CSV table of C-alpha atoms and ligand atoms in Angstrom, one decimal:
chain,number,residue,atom,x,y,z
A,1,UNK,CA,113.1,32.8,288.1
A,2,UNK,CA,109.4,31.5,288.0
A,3,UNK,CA,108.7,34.7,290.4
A,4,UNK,CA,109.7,36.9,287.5
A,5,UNK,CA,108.1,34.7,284.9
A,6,UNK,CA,104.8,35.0,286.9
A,7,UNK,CA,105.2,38.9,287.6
A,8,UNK,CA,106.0,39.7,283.6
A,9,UNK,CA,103.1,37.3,282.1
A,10,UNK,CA,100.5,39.4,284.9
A,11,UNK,CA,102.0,42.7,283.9
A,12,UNK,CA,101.9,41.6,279.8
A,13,UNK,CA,98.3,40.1,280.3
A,14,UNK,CA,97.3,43.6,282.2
A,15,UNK,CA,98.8,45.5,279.8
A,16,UNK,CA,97.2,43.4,276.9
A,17,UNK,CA,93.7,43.7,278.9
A,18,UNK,CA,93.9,47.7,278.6
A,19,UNK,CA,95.1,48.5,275.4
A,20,UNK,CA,93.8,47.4,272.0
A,21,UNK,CA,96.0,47.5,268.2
A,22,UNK,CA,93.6,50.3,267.1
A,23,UNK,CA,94.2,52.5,269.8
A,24,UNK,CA,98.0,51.7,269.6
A,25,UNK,CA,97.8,52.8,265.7
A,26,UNK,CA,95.8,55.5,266.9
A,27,UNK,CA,98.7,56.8,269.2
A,28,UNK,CA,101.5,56.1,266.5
A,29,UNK,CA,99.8,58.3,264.2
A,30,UNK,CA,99.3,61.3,266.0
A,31,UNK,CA,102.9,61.1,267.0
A,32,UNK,CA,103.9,60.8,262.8
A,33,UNK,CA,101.7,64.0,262.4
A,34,UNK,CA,102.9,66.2,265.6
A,35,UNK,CA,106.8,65.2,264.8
A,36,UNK,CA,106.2,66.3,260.6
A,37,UNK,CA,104.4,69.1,261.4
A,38,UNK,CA,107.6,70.1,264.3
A,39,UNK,CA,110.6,69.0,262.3
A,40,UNK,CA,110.4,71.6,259.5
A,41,UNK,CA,110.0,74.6,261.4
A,42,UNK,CA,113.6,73.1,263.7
A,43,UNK,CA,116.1,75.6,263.0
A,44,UNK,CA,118.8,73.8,260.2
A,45,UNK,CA,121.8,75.1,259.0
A,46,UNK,CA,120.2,75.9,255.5
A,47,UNK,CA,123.2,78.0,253.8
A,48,UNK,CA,124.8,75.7,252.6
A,49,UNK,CA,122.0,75.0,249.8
A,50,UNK,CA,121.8,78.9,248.6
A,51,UNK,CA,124.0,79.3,245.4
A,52,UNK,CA,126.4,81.8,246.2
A,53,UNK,CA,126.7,85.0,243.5
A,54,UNK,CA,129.5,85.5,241.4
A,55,UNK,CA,128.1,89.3,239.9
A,56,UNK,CA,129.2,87.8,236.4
A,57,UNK,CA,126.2,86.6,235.4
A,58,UNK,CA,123.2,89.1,234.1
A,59,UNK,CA,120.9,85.8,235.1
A,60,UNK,CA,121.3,86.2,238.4
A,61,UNK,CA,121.1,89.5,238.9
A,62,UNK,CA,118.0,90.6,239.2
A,63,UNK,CA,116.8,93.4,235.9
A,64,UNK,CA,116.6,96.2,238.1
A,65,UNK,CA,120.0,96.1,239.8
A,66,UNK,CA,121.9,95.1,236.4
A,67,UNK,CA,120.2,98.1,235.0
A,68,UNK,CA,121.1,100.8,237.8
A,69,UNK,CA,124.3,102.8,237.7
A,70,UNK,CA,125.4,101.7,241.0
A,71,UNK,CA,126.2,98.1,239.2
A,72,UNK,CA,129.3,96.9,239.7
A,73,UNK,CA,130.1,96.5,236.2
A,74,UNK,CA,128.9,99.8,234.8
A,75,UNK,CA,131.5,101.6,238.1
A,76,UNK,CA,132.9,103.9,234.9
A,77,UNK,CA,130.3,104.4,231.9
A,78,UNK,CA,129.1,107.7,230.6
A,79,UNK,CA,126.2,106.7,228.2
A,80,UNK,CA,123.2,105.0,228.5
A,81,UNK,CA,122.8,101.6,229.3
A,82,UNK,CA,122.5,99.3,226.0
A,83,UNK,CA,120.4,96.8,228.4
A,84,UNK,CA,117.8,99.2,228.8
A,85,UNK,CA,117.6,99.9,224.8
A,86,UNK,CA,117.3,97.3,222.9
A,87,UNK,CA,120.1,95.2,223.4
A,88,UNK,CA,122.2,93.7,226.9
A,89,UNK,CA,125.5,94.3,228.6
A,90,UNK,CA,128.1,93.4,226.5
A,91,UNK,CA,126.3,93.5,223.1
A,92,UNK,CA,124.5,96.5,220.6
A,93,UNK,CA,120.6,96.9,220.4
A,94,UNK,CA,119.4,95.8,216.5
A,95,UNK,CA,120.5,98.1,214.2
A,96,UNK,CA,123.7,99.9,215.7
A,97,UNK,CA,127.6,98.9,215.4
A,98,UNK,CA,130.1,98.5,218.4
A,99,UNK,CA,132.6,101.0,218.4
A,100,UNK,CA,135.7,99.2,217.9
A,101,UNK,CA,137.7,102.2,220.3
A,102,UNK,CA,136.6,102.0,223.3
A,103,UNK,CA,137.4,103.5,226.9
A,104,UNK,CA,138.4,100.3,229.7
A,105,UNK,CA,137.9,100.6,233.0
A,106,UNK,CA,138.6,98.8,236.2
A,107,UNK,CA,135.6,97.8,238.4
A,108,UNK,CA,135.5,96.4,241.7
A,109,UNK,CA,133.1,93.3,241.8
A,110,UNK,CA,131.5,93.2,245.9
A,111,UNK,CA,130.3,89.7,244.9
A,112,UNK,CA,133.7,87.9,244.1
A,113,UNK,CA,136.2,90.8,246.0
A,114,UNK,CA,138.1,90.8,242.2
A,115,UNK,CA,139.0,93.8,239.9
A,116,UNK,CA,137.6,93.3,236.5
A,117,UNK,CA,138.5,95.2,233.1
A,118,UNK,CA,135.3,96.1,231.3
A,119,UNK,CA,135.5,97.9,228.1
A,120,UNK,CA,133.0,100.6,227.8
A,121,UNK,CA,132.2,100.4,223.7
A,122,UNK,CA,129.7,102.5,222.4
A,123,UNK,CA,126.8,101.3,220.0
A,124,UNK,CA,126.6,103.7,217.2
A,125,UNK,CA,124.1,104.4,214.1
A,126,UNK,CA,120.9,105.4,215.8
A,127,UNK,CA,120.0,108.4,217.8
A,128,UNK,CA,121.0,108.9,221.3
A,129,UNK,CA,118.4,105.6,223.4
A,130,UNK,CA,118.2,108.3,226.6
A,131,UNK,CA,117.0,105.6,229.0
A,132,UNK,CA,119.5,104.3,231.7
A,133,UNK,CA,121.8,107.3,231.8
A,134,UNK,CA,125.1,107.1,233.6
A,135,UNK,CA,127.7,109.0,234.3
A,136,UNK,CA,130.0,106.7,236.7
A,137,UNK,CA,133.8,107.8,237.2
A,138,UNK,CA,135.2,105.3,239.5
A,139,UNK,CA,139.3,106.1,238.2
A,140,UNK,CA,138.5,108.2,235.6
A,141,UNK,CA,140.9,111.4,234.6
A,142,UNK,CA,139.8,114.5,233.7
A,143,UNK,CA,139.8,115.2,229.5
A,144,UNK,CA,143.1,116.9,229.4
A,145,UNK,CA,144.4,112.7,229.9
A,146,UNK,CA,142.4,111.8,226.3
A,147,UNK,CA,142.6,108.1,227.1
A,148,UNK,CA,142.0,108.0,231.3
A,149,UNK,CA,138.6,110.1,230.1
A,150,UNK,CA,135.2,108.3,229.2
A,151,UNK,CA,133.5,111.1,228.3
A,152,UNK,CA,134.0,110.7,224.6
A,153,UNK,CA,132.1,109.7,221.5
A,154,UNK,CA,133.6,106.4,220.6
A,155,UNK,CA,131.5,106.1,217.4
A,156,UNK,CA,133.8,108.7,216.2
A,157,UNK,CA,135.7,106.1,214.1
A,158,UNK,CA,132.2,104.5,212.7
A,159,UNK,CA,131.2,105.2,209.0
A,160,UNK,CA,127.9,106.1,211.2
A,161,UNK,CA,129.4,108.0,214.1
A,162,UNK,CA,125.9,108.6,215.9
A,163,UNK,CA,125.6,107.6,219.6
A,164,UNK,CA,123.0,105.4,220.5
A,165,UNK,CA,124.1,103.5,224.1
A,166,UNK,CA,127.1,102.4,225.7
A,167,UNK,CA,127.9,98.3,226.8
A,168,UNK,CA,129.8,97.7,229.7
A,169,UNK,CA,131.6,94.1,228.2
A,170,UNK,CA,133.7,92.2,230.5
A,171,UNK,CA,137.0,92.1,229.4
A,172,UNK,CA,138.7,89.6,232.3
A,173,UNK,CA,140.5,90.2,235.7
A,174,UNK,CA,142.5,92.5,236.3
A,175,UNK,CA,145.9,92.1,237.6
A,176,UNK,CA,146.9,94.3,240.3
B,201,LIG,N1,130.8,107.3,225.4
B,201,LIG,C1,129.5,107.9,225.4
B,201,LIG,C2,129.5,109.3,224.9
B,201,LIG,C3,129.0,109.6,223.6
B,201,LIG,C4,128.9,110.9,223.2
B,201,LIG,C5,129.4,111.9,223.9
B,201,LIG,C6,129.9,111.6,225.2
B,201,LIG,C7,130.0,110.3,225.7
């Protein structure tokens, strides 16, 4: 073994004679700043973080979409949207009354792949809002069927039976 002893202390001291600490920490460093700066961009399997959307919630949705026609939830109103006068979704802008009639339809939510009632109520005791109107007929009949119909005042049973908007509330699933 003192052949191996002797070749390993000459390589050592060689090695020792050409390097230094600083230049060591030198080379250490740049490695730390190439591998952070290459890591992040690695492709990762990142879906896992993204909350998934149920479609129930007006939070997540962003304004513009929750107040368009093509919303899930509003798949059978005729009025216009409460959310865009005053008040949201499911409840009456200041000043008006929910309609205690209403017509219910049955909506398809894309987010969850579920059938949802939602009860179309209208908010009565104001003039007509006119921003956000919809006329959406997803299993609607025509008026001859009084109650498969949405086109209908359902203020008429209000002491104040002027239309303002309509509220698309979400009644619960629907079982098919
Ligand atoms: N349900 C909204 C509405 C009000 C008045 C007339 C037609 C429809």
């Amino acid at each position: 073994m003192h052949w191996l002893d002797n070749l390993g202390e000459r390589v050592s001291r060689r090695l020792a004679h050409r390097s230094s600490r600083r230049g060591f920490l030198n080379g250490l460093g740049k490695v730390m700043v190439a591998s952070a700066a290459i890591l992040p961009v690695l492709p990762v399997a990142r879906a896992g973080n993204t909350p998934k959307l149920t479609g129930l919630d007006p939070n997540e949705i962003p304004e513009e979409e929750f107040n368009s026609c093509d919303y899930w939830r509003h798949c059978a109103v005729d009025g216009f949207l409460c959310s865009c006068c005053g008040g949201t979704a499911s409840s009456c802008p200041p000043g008006t009354t929910a309609s205690p009639i209403s017509w219910v339809g049955t909506c398809h939510n894309p987010y969850d792949g579920k059938d949802y009632l939602i009860s179309y109520n209208d908010c009565c005791g104001k003039t007509a809002c006119n921003r956000c109107g919809c006329n959406t007929q997803t299993r609607e009949r025509p008026g001859y069927e009084f109650f498969l119909h949405n086109d209908v005042n359902w203020c008429m049973a209000n002491d104040n039976s002027t239309f303002h908007c309509t509220t698309s509330v979400l009644v619960g699933l629907a079982k098919n």
